[in-house]
Amino acid sequence: MTVHASAWQAFEAPEARLAWDALARCASEPNPFHESWYLLPALRALDPAGSVKLLRFELGGDLAAIMPVRHEDRYYRWPIPQLTAWIHGNCFLGAPLVARGLEQQFWRAFLDWADANAGRALFLHLPHMPLNGPIHAALQAVLAESGRQGALVHREDRAMLVSDQPPETYFEASLSGKKRKELRRQFARLSELGTLRFERQRGDADLARWIEEFLALEHSGWKGAQGSALASHQDTIQMFREAMFGGAAQDRIERLTLWLDSKPIAMLASFITPPGAFSYKTAFDERFARCSPGVLLQRENLEVLSDPHVAWCDSCAAADHPMIDHIWRERRAVGRLSIAIGGKLRRALFARLVRAELGRNPAGI
């Protein structure tokens, strides 16, 4: 049982990617943002200098867990050095990929490695961690058995779709009759402008065109105006193009489009990672905002649970999202965890830091 931190470029090799992909298929909890087809394009685009390392947990010579990590000099807006699980602005879950059944062994090995490789870091930080499931349960068990301090420093509950109801039944239970009637009127108004149709696609057919249309559509709205659209930056354009093709090659991408004649007016890219799915990116034509094309698309998207391999879908949306929270009724708890590492002095300083942080901003549990 060994843990190593390697330059991420070493995982560009075909044999390394094969092992990584095999791990993803037997992971305790799915996380597409840490699968090879998404994480490698993100690293190529966002970390060309190679400051991020891939932490590899091996058992009997086989890859059993993987997590991107980096030493950082700042903790959000504070000049506090930390060792962190690396995420970026388009990564919406920070859970490591861990082979099913090896969760506790991974956390023991990872925390021992963090103790030995703390450097200037005062603690370990794990952002965007799911708070329900075997990954978090195993971490809590390992912290308890070792007496190591850990703290939940931020928590949010974001929309999630879990249901065995037919889509129409679920939709009727989510929205009032008045709101559903208004959506029917809006669909009728759009239909007066041309032919409306929904299209659901897998694979790479017309994918290059779809990507460019999505980038243009997202950039045409408020995200483009604020500079937060994928097309606002060359590195995120590169990441998106590469990840979409890589994910499609592994049958991880589903595209849903609402067309008005030959023009897309609402688009959604989802990651399919059985037994779950993730709503990655959505965009709509704001010129038709009064007709709610994004809501109409999400109504159609309830069909994602018709896939026998998908039991739930994570919205990847911020908590209290003004649209999706009214349609998807279930919630997924996600949080930031900070954990003591190193020797007694470092851990004592961490205890003071986390006490001050929770005093300013209690995590809610």
mmCIF file of N, CA and C in Angstrom, residues 43-127:
data_model
loop_
_atom_site.group_PDB
_atom_site.id
_atom_site.type_symbol
_atom_site.label_atom_id
_atom_site.label_comp_id
_atom_site.label_asym_id
_atom_site.label_seq_id
_atom_site.Cartn_x
_atom_site.Cartn_y
_atom_site.Cartn_z
ATOM 1 N N LEU A 43 -6.104 20.360 -16.539
ATOM 2 C CA LEU A 43 -4.720 20.602 -16.137
ATOM 3 C C LEU A 43 -3.894 21.174 -17.283
ATOM 4 N N ARG A 44 -4.097 20.649 -18.489
ATOM 5 C CA ARG A 44 -3.364 21.197 -19.630
ATOM 6 C C ARG A 44 -3.668 22.683 -19.821
ATOM 7 N N ALA A 45 -4.928 23.038 -19.662
ATOM 8 C CA ALA A 45 -5.342 24.419 -19.918
ATOM 9 C C ALA A 45 -5.032 25.353 -18.762
ATOM 10 N N LEU A 46 -5.193 24.874 -17.534
ATOM 11 C CA LEU A 46 -5.167 25.757 -16.370
ATOM 12 C C LEU A 46 -3.899 25.639 -15.528
ATOM 13 N N ASP A 47 -3.119 24.579 -15.745
ATOM 14 C CA ASP A 47 -1.901 24.388 -14.952
ATOM 15 C C ASP A 47 -0.736 23.991 -15.852
ATOM 16 N N PRO A 48 -0.424 24.805 -16.852
ATOM 17 C CA PRO A 48 0.665 24.426 -17.770
ATOM 18 C C PRO A 48 2.023 24.341 -17.085
ATOM 19 N N ALA A 49 2.205 25.063 -15.970
ATOM 20 C CA ALA A 49 3.485 25.024 -15.263
ATOM 21 C C ALA A 49 3.650 23.769 -14.417
ATOM 22 N N GLY A 50 2.563 23.024 -14.219
ATOM 23 C CA GLY A 50 2.664 21.762 -13.489
ATOM 24 C C GLY A 50 2.743 21.894 -11.983
ATOM 25 N N SER A 51 2.109 22.918 -11.407
ATOM 26 C CA SER A 51 2.132 23.056 -9.947
ATOM 27 C C SER A 51 1.229 22.046 -9.250
ATOM 28 N N VAL A 52 0.251 21.501 -9.973
ATOM 29 C CA VAL A 52 -0.648 20.491 -9.411
ATOM 30 C C VAL A 52 0.006 19.122 -9.555
ATOM 31 N N LYS A 53 -0.084 18.332 -8.488
ATOM 32 C CA LYS A 53 0.385 16.956 -8.515
ATOM 33 C C LYS A 53 -0.809 16.014 -8.415
ATOM 34 N N LEU A 54 -0.663 14.834 -8.993
ATOM 35 C CA LEU A 54 -1.689 13.808 -8.842
ATOM 36 C C LEU A 54 -1.243 12.831 -7.767
ATOM 37 N N LEU A 55 -2.014 12.799 -6.692
ATOM 38 C CA LEU A 55 -1.740 11.879 -5.599
ATOM 39 C C LEU A 55 -2.288 10.510 -5.977
ATOM 40 N N ARG A 56 -1.425 9.508 -6.006
ATOM 41 C CA ARG A 56 -1.795 8.154 -6.415
ATOM 42 C C ARG A 56 -1.703 7.221 -5.218
ATOM 43 N N PHE A 57 -2.764 6.507 -4.945
ATOM 44 C CA PHE A 57 -2.803 5.484 -3.913
ATOM 45 C C PHE A 57 -2.827 4.133 -4.622
ATOM 46 N N GLU A 58 -1.807 3.312 -4.354
ATOM 47 C CA GLU A 58 -1.699 2.023 -5.022
ATOM 48 C C GLU A 58 -1.774 0.897 -4.003
ATOM 49 N N LEU A 59 -2.421 -0.171 -4.402
ATOM 50 C CA LEU A 59 -2.557 -1.355 -3.556
ATOM 51 C C LEU A 59 -2.215 -2.567 -4.408
ATOM 52 N N GLY A 60 -1.163 -3.270 -4.016
ATOM 53 C CA GLY A 60 -0.732 -4.423 -4.795
ATOM 54 C C GLY A 60 -0.310 -4.062 -6.198
ATOM 55 N N GLY A 61 0.206 -2.837 -6.375
ATOM 56 C CA GLY A 61 0.635 -2.398 -7.689
ATOM 57 C C GLY A 61 -0.462 -1.844 -8.565
ATOM 58 N N ASP A 62 -1.703 -1.907 -8.106
ATOM 59 C CA ASP A 62 -2.835 -1.397 -8.882
ATOM 60 C C ASP A 62 -3.247 -0.020 -8.379
ATOM 61 N N LEU A 63 -3.632 0.863 -9.297
ATOM 62 C CA LEU A 63 -4.124 2.184 -8.923
ATOM 63 C C LEU A 63 -5.466 2.040 -8.208
ATOM 64 N N ALA A 64 -5.545 2.533 -6.962
ATOM 65 C CA ALA A 64 -6.755 2.376 -6.160
ATOM 66 C C ALA A 64 -7.384 3.703 -5.773
ATOM 67 N N ALA A 65 -6.706 4.821 -5.996
ATOM 68 C CA ALA A 65 -7.293 6.137 -5.724
ATOM 69 C C ALA A 65 -6.438 7.196 -6.390
ATOM 70 N N ILE A 66 -7.076 8.318 -6.698
ATOM 71 C CA ILE A 66 -6.360 9.433 -7.311
ATOM 72 C C ILE A 66 -7.022 10.740 -6.894
ATOM 73 N N MET A 67 -6.175 11.749 -6.630
ATOM 74 C CA MET A 67 -6.684 13.077 -6.263
ATOM 75 C C MET A 67 -5.660 14.136 -6.653
ATOM 76 N N PRO A 68 -6.076 15.229 -7.285
ATOM 77 C CA PRO A 68 -5.142 16.314 -7.586
ATOM 78 C C PRO A 68 -4.915 17.179 -6.343
ATOM 79 N N VAL A 69 -3.658 17.495 -6.056
ATOM 80 C CA VAL A 69 -3.328 18.286 -4.867
ATOM 81 C C VAL A 69 -2.317 19.371 -5.241
ATOM 82 N N ARG A 70 -2.305 20.410 -4.425
ATOM 83 C CA ARG A 70 -1.351 21.497 -4.649
ATOM 84 C C ARG A 70 -1.107 22.232 -3.341
ATOM 85 N N HIS A 71 0.120 22.701 -3.138
ATOM 86 C CA HIS A 71 0.426 23.618 -2.046
ATOM 87 C C HIS A 71 0.091 25.034 -2.513
ATOM 88 N N GLU A 72 -0.676 25.743 -1.709
ATOM 89 C CA GLU A 72 -1.051 27.111 -2.053
ATOM 90 C C GLU A 72 -0.697 28.050 -0.917
ATOM 91 N N ASP A 73 -0.349 29.283 -1.266
ATOM 92 C CA ASP A 73 0.075 30.273 -0.276
ATOM 93 C C ASP A 73 -1.089 31.032 0.344
ATOM 94 N N ARG A 74 -2.271 30.937 -0.281
ATOM 95 C CA ARG A 74 -3.423 31.672 0.226
ATOM 96 C C ARG A 74 -4.587 30.725 0.483
ATOM 97 N N TYR A 75 -5.315 31.035 1.538
ATOM 98 C CA TYR A 75 -6.539 30.318 1.864
ATOM 99 C C TYR A 75 -7.684 31.274 1.585
ATOM 100 N N TYR A 76 -8.263 31.169 0.361
ATOM 101 C CA TYR A 76 -9.252 32.125 -0.119
ATOM 102 C C TYR A 76 -8.651 33.527 -0.039
ATOM 103 N N ARG A 77 -9.181 34.430 0.773
ATOM 104 C CA ARG A 77 -8.617 35.790 0.761
ATOM 105 C C ARG A 77 -7.559 36.014 1.838
ATOM 106 N N TRP A 78 -7.195 34.946 2.544
ATOM 107 C CA TRP A 78 -6.245 35.092 3.644
ATOM 108 C C TRP A 78 -4.873 34.552 3.240
ATOM 109 N N PRO A 79 -3.780 35.219 3.655
ATOM 110 C CA PRO A 79 -2.423 34.748 3.335
ATOM 111 C C PRO A 79 -1.988 33.626 4.276
ATOM 112 N N ILE A 80 -2.650 32.479 4.153
ATOM 113 C CA ILE A 80 -2.385 31.326 5.014
ATOM 114 C C ILE A 80 -2.031 30.139 4.123
ATOM 115 N N PRO A 81 -0.811 29.600 4.218
ATOM 116 C CA PRO A 81 -0.424 28.474 3.364
ATOM 117 C C PRO A 81 -1.164 27.194 3.742
ATOM 118 N N GLN A 82 -1.520 26.415 2.729
ATOM 119 C CA GLN A 82 -2.281 25.187 2.958
ATOM 120 C C GLN A 82 -1.956 24.186 1.868
ATOM 121 N N LEU A 83 -2.217 22.938 2.179
ATOM 122 C CA LEU A 83 -2.196 21.860 1.192
ATOM 123 C C LEU A 83 -3.645 21.602 0.827
ATOM 124 N N THR A 84 -3.972 21.650 -0.456
ATOM 125 C CA THR A 84 -5.381 21.579 -0.837
ATOM 126 C C THR A 84 -5.612 20.578 -1.960
ATOM 127 N N ALA A 85 -6.776 19.980 -1.935
ATOM 128 C CA ALA A 85 -7.236 19.222 -3.096
ATOM 129 C C ALA A 85 -7.598 20.246 -4.166
ATOM 130 N N TRP A 86 -6.980 20.157 -5.327
ATOM 131 C CA TRP A 86 -7.099 21.195 -6.349
ATOM 132 C C TRP A 86 -8.445 21.108 -7.062
ATOM 133 N N ILE A 87 -9.112 22.253 -7.150
ATOM 134 C CA ILE A 87 -10.291 22.395 -7.988
ATOM 135 C C ILE A 87 -10.140 23.712 -8.765
ATOM 136 N N HIS A 88 -11.082 23.989 -9.643
ATOM 137 C CA HIS A 88 -11.044 25.219 -10.425
ATOM 138 C C HIS A 88 -12.475 25.682 -10.649
ATOM 139 N N GLY A 89 -12.649 26.763 -11.353
ATOM 140 C CA GLY A 89 -13.965 27.377 -11.475
ATOM 141 C C GLY A 89 -14.995 26.546 -12.202
ATOM 142 N N ASN A 90 -14.561 25.536 -12.939
ATOM 143 C CA ASN A 90 -15.493 24.670 -13.656
ATOM 144 C C ASN A 90 -15.415 23.226 -13.164
ATOM 145 N N CYS A 91 -15.031 23.068 -11.908
ATOM 146 C CA CYS A 91 -15.022 21.774 -11.216
ATOM 147 C C CYS A 91 -16.000 21.880 -10.059
ATOM 148 N N PHE A 92 -17.020 21.035 -10.048
ATOM 149 C CA PHE A 92 -18.113 21.203 -9.091
ATOM 150 C C PHE A 92 -18.205 20.085 -8.052
ATOM 151 N N LEU A 93 -17.177 19.235 -7.985
ATOM 152 C CA LEU A 93 -17.105 18.220 -6.938
ATOM 153 C C LEU A 93 -15.642 17.879 -6.721
ATOM 154 N N GLY A 94 -15.234 17.825 -5.438
ATOM 155 C CA GLY A 94 -13.828 17.600 -5.125
ATOM 156 C C GLY A 94 -13.505 16.224 -4.598
ATOM 157 N N ALA A 95 -14.457 15.301 -4.605
ATOM 158 C CA ALA A 95 -14.228 13.972 -4.052
ATOM 159 C C ALA A 95 -13.148 13.232 -4.823
ATOM 160 N N PRO A 96 -12.241 12.555 -4.125
ATOM 161 C CA PRO A 96 -11.255 11.732 -4.838
ATOM 162 C C PRO A 96 -11.937 10.532 -5.488
ATOM 163 N N LEU A 97 -11.308 10.004 -6.520
ATOM 164 C CA LEU A 97 -11.736 8.718 -7.062
ATOM 165 C C LEU A 97 -11.071 7.630 -6.226
ATOM 166 N N VAL A 98 -11.873 6.814 -5.561
ATOM 167 C CA VAL A 98 -11.353 5.765 -4.681
ATOM 168 C C VAL A 98 -12.050 4.453 -5.016
ATOM 169 N N ALA A 99 -11.286 3.391 -5.168
ATOM 170 C CA ALA A 99 -11.870 2.089 -5.448
ATOM 171 C C ALA A 99 -12.807 1.680 -4.317
ATOM 172 N N ARG A 100 -13.939 1.163 -4.683
ATOM 173 C CA ARG A 100 -14.966 0.766 -3.724
ATOM 174 C C ARG A 100 -14.392 -0.206 -2.686
ATOM 175 N N GLY A 101 -14.639 0.100 -1.412
ATOM 176 C CA GLY A 101 -14.184 -0.748 -0.325
ATOM 177 C C GLY A 101 -12.846 -0.351 0.259
ATOM 178 N N LEU A 102 -12.136 0.583 -0.378
ATOM 179 C CA LEU A 102 -10.807 0.989 0.086
ATOM 180 C C LEU A 102 -10.799 2.418 0.614
ATOM 181 N N GLU A 103 -11.966 2.934 0.971
ATOM 182 C CA GLU A 103 -12.058 4.343 1.368
ATOM 183 C C GLU A 103 -11.225 4.650 2.614
ATOM 184 N N GLN A 104 -11.356 3.844 3.655
ATOM 185 C CA GLN A 104 -10.608 4.135 4.881
ATOM 186 C C GLN A 104 -9.110 3.957 4.677
ATOM 187 N N GLN A 105 -8.722 2.916 3.946
ATOM 188 C CA GLN A 105 -7.293 2.722 3.678
ATOM 189 C C GLN A 105 -6.719 3.910 2.931
ATOM 190 N N PHE A 106 -7.488 4.456 1.986
ATOM 191 C CA PHE A 106 -7.017 5.630 1.251
ATOM 192 C C PHE A 106 -6.809 6.814 2.179
ATOM 193 N N TRP A 107 -7.794 7.127 3.011
ATOM 194 C CA TRP A 107 -7.676 8.300 3.872
ATOM 195 C C TRP A 107 -6.523 8.148 4.860
ATOM 196 N N ARG A 108 -6.310 6.954 5.415
ATOM 197 C CA ARG A 108 -5.168 6.766 6.324
ATOM 198 C C ARG A 108 -3.861 7.051 5.597
ATOM 199 N N ALA A 109 -3.727 6.491 4.395
ATOM 200 C CA ALA A 109 -2.493 6.678 3.645
ATOM 201 C C ALA A 109 -2.321 8.135 3.213
ATOM 202 N N PHE A 110 -3.402 8.783 2.782
ATOM 203 C CA PHE A 110 -3.328 10.173 2.342
ATOM 204 C C PHE A 110 -2.929 11.084 3.496
ATOM 205 N N LEU A 111 -3.543 10.902 4.656
ATOM 206 C CA LEU A 111 -3.235 11.772 5.788
ATOM 207 C C LEU A 111 -1.810 11.551 6.280
ATOM 208 N N ASP A 112 -1.326 10.309 6.257
ATOM 209 C CA ASP A 112 0.078 10.053 6.610
ATOM 210 C C ASP A 112 0.996 10.765 5.618
ATOM 211 N N TRP A 113 0.652 10.698 4.338
ATOM 212 C CA TRP A 113 1.455 11.398 3.318
ATOM 213 C C TRP A 113 1.428 12.897 3.555
ATOM 214 N N ALA A 114 0.261 13.449 3.872
ATOM 215 C CA ALA A 114 0.150 14.885 4.120
ATOM 216 C C ALA A 114 0.988 15.308 5.322
ATOM 217 N N ASP A 115 1.021 14.488 6.362
ATOM 218 C CA ASP A 115 1.877 14.794 7.515
ATOM 219 C C ASP A 115 3.338 14.905 7.098
ATOM 220 N N ALA A 116 3.775 13.981 6.256
ATOM 221 C CA ALA A 116 5.180 13.919 5.865
ATOM 222 C C ALA A 116 5.538 14.941 4.795
ATOM 223 N N ASN A 117 4.540 15.479 4.103
ATOM 224 C CA ASN A 117 4.807 16.389 2.984
ATOM 225 C C ASN A 117 4.085 17.727 3.161
ATOM 226 N N ALA A 118 3.928 18.140 4.400
ATOM 227 C CA ALA A 118 3.176 19.372 4.671
ATOM 228 C C ALA A 118 3.877 20.603 4.133
ATOM 229 N N GLY A 119 5.217 20.611 4.143
ATOM 230 C CA GLY A 119 5.931 21.810 3.722
ATOM 231 C C GLY A 119 5.549 22.993 4.595
ATOM 232 N N ARG A 120 5.191 24.118 4.002
ATOM 233 C CA ARG A 120 4.776 25.301 4.753
ATOM 234 C C ARG A 120 3.300 25.271 5.120
ATOM 235 N N ALA A 121 2.547 24.281 4.616
ATOM 236 C CA ALA A 121 1.094 24.252 4.831
ATOM 237 C C ALA A 121 0.752 24.093 6.302
ATOM 238 N N LEU A 122 -0.217 24.864 6.748
ATOM 239 C CA LEU A 122 -0.661 24.781 8.142
ATOM 240 C C LEU A 122 -1.770 23.756 8.334
ATOM 241 N N PHE A 123 -2.394 23.330 7.226
ATOM 242 C CA PHE A 123 -3.456 22.332 7.326
ATOM 243 C C PHE A 123 -3.780 21.809 5.936
ATOM 244 N N LEU A 124 -4.636 20.808 5.891
ATOM 245 C CA LEU A 124 -5.137 20.241 4.643
ATOM 246 C C LEU A 124 -6.548 20.758 4.421
ATOM 247 N N HIS A 125 -6.844 21.186 3.192
ATOM 248 C CA HIS A 125 -8.169 21.696 2.880
ATOM 249 C C HIS A 125 -8.776 20.886 1.750
ATOM 250 N N LEU A 126 -10.043 20.474 1.927
ATOM 251 C CA LEU A 126 -10.758 19.658 0.943
ATOM 252 C C LEU A 126 -12.033 20.389 0.535
ATOM 253 N N PRO A 127 -12.024 21.099 -0.587
ATOM 254 C CA PRO A 127 -13.220 21.831 -1.033
ATOM 255 C C PRO A 127 -14.178 20.948 -1.818
#
